[in-house]
PDB file of C-alpha atoms in Angstrom:
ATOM      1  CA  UNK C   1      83.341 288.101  40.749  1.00 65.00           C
ATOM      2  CA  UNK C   2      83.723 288.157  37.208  1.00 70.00           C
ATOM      3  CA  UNK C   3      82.300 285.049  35.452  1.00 72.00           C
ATOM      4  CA  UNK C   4      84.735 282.870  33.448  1.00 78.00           C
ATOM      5  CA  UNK C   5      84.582 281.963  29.629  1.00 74.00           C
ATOM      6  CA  UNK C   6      82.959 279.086  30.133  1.00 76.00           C
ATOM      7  CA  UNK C   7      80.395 279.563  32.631  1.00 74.00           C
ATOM      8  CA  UNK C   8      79.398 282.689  29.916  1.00 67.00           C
ATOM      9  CA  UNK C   9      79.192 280.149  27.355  1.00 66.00           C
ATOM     10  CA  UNK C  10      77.285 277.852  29.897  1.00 69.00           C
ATOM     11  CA  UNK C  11      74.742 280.661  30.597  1.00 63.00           C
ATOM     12  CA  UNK C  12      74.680 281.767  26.789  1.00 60.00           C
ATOM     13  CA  UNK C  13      74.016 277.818  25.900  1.00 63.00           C
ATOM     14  CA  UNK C  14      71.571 277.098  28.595  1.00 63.00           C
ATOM     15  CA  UNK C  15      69.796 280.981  27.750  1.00 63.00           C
ATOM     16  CA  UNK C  16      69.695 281.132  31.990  1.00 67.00           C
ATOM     17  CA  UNK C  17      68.567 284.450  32.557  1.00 72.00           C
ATOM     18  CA  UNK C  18      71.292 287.468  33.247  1.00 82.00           C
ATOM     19  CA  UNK C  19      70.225 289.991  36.352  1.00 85.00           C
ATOM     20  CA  UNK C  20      71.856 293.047  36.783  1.00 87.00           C
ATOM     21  CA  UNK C  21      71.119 295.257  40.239  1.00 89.00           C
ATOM     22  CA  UNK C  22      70.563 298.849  40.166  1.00 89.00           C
ATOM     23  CA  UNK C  23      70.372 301.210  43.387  1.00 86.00           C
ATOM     24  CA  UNK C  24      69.811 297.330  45.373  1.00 89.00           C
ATOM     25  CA  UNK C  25      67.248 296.466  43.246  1.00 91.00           C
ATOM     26  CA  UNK C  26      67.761 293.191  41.385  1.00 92.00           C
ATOM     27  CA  UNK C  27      66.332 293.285  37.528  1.00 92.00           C
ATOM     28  CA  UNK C  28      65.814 289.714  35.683  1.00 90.00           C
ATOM     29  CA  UNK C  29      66.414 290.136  31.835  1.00 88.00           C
ATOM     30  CA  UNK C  30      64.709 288.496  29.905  1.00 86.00           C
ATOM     31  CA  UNK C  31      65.611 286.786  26.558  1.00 84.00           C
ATOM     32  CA  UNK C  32      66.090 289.163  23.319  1.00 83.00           C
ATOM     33  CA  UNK C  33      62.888 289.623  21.365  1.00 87.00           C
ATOM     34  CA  UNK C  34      62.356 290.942  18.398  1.00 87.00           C
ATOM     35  CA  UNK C  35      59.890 293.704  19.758  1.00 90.00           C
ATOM     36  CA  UNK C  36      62.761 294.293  22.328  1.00 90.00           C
ATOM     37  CA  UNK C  37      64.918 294.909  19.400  1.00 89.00           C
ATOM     38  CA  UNK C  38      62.286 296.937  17.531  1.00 89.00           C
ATOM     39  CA  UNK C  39      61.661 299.165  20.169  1.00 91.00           C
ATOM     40  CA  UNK C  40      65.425 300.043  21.315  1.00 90.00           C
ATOM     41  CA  UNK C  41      65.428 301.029  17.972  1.00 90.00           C
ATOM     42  CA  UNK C  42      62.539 303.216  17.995  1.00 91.00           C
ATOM     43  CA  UNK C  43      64.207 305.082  21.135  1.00 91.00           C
ATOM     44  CA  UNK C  44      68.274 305.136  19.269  1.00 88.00           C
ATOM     45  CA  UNK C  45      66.315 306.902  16.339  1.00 90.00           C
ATOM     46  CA  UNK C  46      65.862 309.940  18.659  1.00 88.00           C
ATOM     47  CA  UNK C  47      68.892 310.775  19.451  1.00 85.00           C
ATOM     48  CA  UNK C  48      70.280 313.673  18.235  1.00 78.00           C
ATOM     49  CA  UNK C  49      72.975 313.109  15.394  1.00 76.00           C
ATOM     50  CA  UNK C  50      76.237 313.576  16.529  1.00 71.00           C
ATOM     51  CA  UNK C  51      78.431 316.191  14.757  1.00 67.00           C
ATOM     52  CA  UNK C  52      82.500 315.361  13.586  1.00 65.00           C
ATOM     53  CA  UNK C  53      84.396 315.977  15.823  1.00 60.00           C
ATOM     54  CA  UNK C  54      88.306 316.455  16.549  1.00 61.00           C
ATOM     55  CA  UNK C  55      90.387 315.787  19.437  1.00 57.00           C
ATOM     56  CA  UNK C  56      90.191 320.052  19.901  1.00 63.00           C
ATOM     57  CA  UNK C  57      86.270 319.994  20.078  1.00 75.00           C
ATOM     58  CA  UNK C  58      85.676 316.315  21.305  1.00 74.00           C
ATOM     59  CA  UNK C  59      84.850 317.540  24.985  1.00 77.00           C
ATOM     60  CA  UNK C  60      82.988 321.141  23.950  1.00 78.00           C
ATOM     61  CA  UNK C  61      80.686 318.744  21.902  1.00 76.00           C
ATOM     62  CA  UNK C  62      80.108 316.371  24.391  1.00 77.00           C
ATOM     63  CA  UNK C  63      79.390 319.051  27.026  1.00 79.00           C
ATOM     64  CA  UNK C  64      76.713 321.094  24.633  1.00 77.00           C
ATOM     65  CA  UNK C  65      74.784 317.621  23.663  1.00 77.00           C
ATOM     66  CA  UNK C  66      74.875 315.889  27.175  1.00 81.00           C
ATOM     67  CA  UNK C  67      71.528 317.112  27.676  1.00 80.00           C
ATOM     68  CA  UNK C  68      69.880 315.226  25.090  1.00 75.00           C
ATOM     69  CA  UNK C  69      71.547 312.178  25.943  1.00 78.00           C
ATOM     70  CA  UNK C  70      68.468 311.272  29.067  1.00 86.00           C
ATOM     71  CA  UNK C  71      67.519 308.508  26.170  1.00 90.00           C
ATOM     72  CA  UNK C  72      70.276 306.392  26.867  1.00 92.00           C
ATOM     73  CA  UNK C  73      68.700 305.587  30.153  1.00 93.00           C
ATOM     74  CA  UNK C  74      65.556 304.558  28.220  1.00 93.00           C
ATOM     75  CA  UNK C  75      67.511 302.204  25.882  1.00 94.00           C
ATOM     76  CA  UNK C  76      68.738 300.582  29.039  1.00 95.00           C
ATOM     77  CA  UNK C  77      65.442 300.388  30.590  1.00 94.00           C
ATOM     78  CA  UNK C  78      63.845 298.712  27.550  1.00 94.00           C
ATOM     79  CA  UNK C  79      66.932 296.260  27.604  1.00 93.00           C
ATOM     80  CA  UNK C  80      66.485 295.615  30.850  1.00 94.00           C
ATOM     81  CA  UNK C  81      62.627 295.265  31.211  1.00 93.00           C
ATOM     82  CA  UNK C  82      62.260 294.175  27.636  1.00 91.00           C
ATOM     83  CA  UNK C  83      59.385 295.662  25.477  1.00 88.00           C
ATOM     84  CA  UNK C  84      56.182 295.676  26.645  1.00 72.00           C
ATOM     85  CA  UNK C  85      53.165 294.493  24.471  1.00 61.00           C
ATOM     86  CA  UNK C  86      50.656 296.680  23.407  1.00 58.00           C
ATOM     87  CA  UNK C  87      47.162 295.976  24.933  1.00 52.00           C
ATOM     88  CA  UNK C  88      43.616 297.142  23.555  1.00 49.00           C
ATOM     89  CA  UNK C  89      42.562 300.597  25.138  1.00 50.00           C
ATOM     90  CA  UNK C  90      39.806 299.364  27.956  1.00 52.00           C
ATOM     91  CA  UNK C  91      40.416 301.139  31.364  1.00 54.00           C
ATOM     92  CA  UNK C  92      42.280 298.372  32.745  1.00 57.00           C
ATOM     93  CA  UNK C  93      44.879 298.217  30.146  1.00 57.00           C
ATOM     94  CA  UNK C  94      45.517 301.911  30.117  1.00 57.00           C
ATOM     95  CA  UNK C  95      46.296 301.824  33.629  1.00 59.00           C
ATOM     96  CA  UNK C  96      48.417 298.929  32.765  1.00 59.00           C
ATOM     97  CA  UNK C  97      50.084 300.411  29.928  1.00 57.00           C
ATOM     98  CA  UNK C  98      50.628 303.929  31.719  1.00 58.00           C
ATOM     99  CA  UNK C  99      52.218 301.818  34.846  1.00 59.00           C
ATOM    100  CA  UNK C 100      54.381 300.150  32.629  1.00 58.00           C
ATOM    101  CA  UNK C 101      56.006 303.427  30.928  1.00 63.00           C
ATOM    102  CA  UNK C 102      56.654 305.102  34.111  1.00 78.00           C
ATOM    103  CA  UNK C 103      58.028 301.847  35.384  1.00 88.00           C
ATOM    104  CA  UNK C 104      60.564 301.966  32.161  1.00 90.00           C
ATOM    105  CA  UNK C 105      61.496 305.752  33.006  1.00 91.00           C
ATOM    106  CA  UNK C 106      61.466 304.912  36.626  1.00 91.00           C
ATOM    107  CA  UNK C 107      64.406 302.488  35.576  1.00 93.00           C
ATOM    108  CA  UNK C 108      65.786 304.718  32.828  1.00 93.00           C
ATOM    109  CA  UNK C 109      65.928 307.399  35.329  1.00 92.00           C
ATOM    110  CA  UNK C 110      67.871 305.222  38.503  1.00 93.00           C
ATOM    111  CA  UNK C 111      70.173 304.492  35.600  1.00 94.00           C
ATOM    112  CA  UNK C 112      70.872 308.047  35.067  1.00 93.00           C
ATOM    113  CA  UNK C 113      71.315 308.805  38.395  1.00 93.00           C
ATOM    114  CA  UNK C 114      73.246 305.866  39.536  1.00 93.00           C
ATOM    115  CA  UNK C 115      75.435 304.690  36.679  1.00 92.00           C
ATOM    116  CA  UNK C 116      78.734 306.256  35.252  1.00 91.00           C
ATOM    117  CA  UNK C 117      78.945 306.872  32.117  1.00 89.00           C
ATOM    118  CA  UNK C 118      82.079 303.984  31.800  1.00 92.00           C
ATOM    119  CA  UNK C 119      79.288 301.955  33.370  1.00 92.00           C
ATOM    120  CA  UNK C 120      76.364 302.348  30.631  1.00 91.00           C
ATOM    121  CA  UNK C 121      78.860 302.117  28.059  1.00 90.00           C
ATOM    122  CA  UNK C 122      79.817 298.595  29.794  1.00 92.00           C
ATOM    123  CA  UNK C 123      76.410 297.788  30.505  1.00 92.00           C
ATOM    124  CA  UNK C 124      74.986 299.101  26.517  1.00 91.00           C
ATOM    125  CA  UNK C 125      77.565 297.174  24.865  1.00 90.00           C
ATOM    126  CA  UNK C 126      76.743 293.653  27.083  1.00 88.00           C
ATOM    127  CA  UNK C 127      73.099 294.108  26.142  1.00 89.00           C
ATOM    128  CA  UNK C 128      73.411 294.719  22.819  1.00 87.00           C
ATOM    129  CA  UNK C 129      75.875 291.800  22.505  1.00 85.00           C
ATOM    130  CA  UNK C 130      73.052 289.170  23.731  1.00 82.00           C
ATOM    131  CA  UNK C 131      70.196 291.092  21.473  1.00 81.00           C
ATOM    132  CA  UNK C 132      70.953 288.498  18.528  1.00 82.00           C
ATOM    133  CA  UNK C 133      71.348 291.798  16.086  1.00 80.00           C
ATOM    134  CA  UNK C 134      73.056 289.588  13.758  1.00 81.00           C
ATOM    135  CA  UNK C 135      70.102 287.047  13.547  1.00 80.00           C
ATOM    136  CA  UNK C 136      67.458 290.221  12.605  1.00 76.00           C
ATOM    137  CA  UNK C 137      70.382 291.665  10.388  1.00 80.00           C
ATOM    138  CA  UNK C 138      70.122 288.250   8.494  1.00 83.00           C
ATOM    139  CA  UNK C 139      66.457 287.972   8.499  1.00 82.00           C
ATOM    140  CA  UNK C 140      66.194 291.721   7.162  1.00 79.00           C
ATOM    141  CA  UNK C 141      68.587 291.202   4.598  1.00 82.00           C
ATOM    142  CA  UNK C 142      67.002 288.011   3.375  1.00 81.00           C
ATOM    143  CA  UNK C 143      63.209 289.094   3.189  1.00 79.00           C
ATOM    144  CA  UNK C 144      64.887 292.800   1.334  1.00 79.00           C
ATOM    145  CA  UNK C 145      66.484 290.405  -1.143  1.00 79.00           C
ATOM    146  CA  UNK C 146      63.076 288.597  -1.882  1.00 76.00           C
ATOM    147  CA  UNK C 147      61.509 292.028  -2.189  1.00 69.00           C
ATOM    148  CA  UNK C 148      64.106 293.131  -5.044  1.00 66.00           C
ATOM    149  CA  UNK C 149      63.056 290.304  -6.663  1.00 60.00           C
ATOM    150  CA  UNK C 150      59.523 290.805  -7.777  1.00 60.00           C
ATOM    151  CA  UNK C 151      59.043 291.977 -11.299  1.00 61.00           C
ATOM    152  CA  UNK C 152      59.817 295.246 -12.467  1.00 62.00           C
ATOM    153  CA  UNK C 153      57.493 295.182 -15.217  1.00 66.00           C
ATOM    154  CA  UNK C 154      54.204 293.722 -15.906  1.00 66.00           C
ATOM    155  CA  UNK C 155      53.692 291.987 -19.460  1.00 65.00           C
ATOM    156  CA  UNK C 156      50.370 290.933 -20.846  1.00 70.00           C
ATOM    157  CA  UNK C 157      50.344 288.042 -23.147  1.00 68.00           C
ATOM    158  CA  UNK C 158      47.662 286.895 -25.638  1.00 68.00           C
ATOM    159  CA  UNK C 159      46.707 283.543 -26.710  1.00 65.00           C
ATOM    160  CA  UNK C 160      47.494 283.468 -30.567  1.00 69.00           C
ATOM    161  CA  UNK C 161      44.040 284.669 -32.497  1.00 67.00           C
ATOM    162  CA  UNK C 162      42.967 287.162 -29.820  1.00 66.00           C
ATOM    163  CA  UNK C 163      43.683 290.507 -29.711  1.00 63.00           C
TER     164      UNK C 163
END
C-alpha cells in the first residue's frame, strides 16, 4: 500500500526510518549523512560518461554500455547501508572493514539480480530525494563563495620613515 501525502510528510517530519526489502530481506535506512553523500559520489564518478544519443541509437548505446552499469547496484547499496566509517588498520578492523565491503556488494549485487531496471530508477530517485543534496549544495556553495573571497594580492605597507 502506497503511503499517503501526509503520512510521507509525517515520516519526513518525524525522520522515522524508511525500510525497503530486497530478495525477503528487510534493510533499515538510515538518515542521510554527509559521508553517505560523499561516498555515492565517489562511486557516480565511475561511471562511464554517457555518449549523445538519438532516438536511432538510444537502444544500441544502451546495449554496448550495460556492462559497466554493475555500479548502480553499489550506489544503491551505499544508500541503503549508508557509508561506513573508516577504522585504523589493527587486525580486527580489517576484518571489519573487509566484512563490511562485501556486505555492500553482497547488497549491490541482490539488487542487480533482483530489481528491474524501472525499479532502481524508482528506488535511485526516492533515495536521492531524502539525501538533503540541496542542504550540501548550499553549504558547498557558501564555503566556495568565502574561498573567492580571500585576497588576490598581498600588499606590504611601511610605517612612514622606514623603508
Amino acid at each position: 500500500m502506497t503511503p499517503t501525502p501526509e503520512q510521507q510528510t509525517a515520516q519526513t517530519i518525524l525522520q522515522k526510518p524508511d525500510t525497503i526489502t530486497i530478495r525477503r530481506k528487510t534493510y533499515t535506512i538510515p538518515p542521510p549523512t554527509m559521508a553517505t553523500l560523499i561516498e555515492t559520489s565517489a562511486i557516480i564518478s565511475t561511471l562511464p560518461i554517457q555518449p549523445d544519443t538519438t532516438a536511432t541509437n538510444f537502444v544500441e548505446t544502451t546495449l554496448r554500455t550495460a556492462k559497466d552499469w554493475k555500479t548502480i547496484g553499489l550506489v544503491l547499496a551505499t544508500l541503503i547501508l549508508g557509508a561506513k566509517p573508516a577504522t585504523h588498520a589493527t587486525n580486527n578492523s580489517l576484518t571489519h572493514l573487509f566484512h563490511t565491503k562485501t556486505k555492500h556488494q553482497r547488497l549491490a549485487d541482490d539488487i542487480l539480480h533482483s530489481l528491474t531496471p524501472k525499479e532502481c530508477s524508482a528506488l535511485l530517485t526516492s533515495l536521492l530525494s531524502k539525501m538533503q543534496i540541496a542542504d550540501f549544495f548550499a553549504i558547498t556553495t557558501f564555503l566556495g563563495t568565502i574561498n573567492t573571497t580571500k585576497p588576490t594580492k598581498v600588499v606590504e605597507t611601511t610605517a612612514p620613515g622606514q623603508q
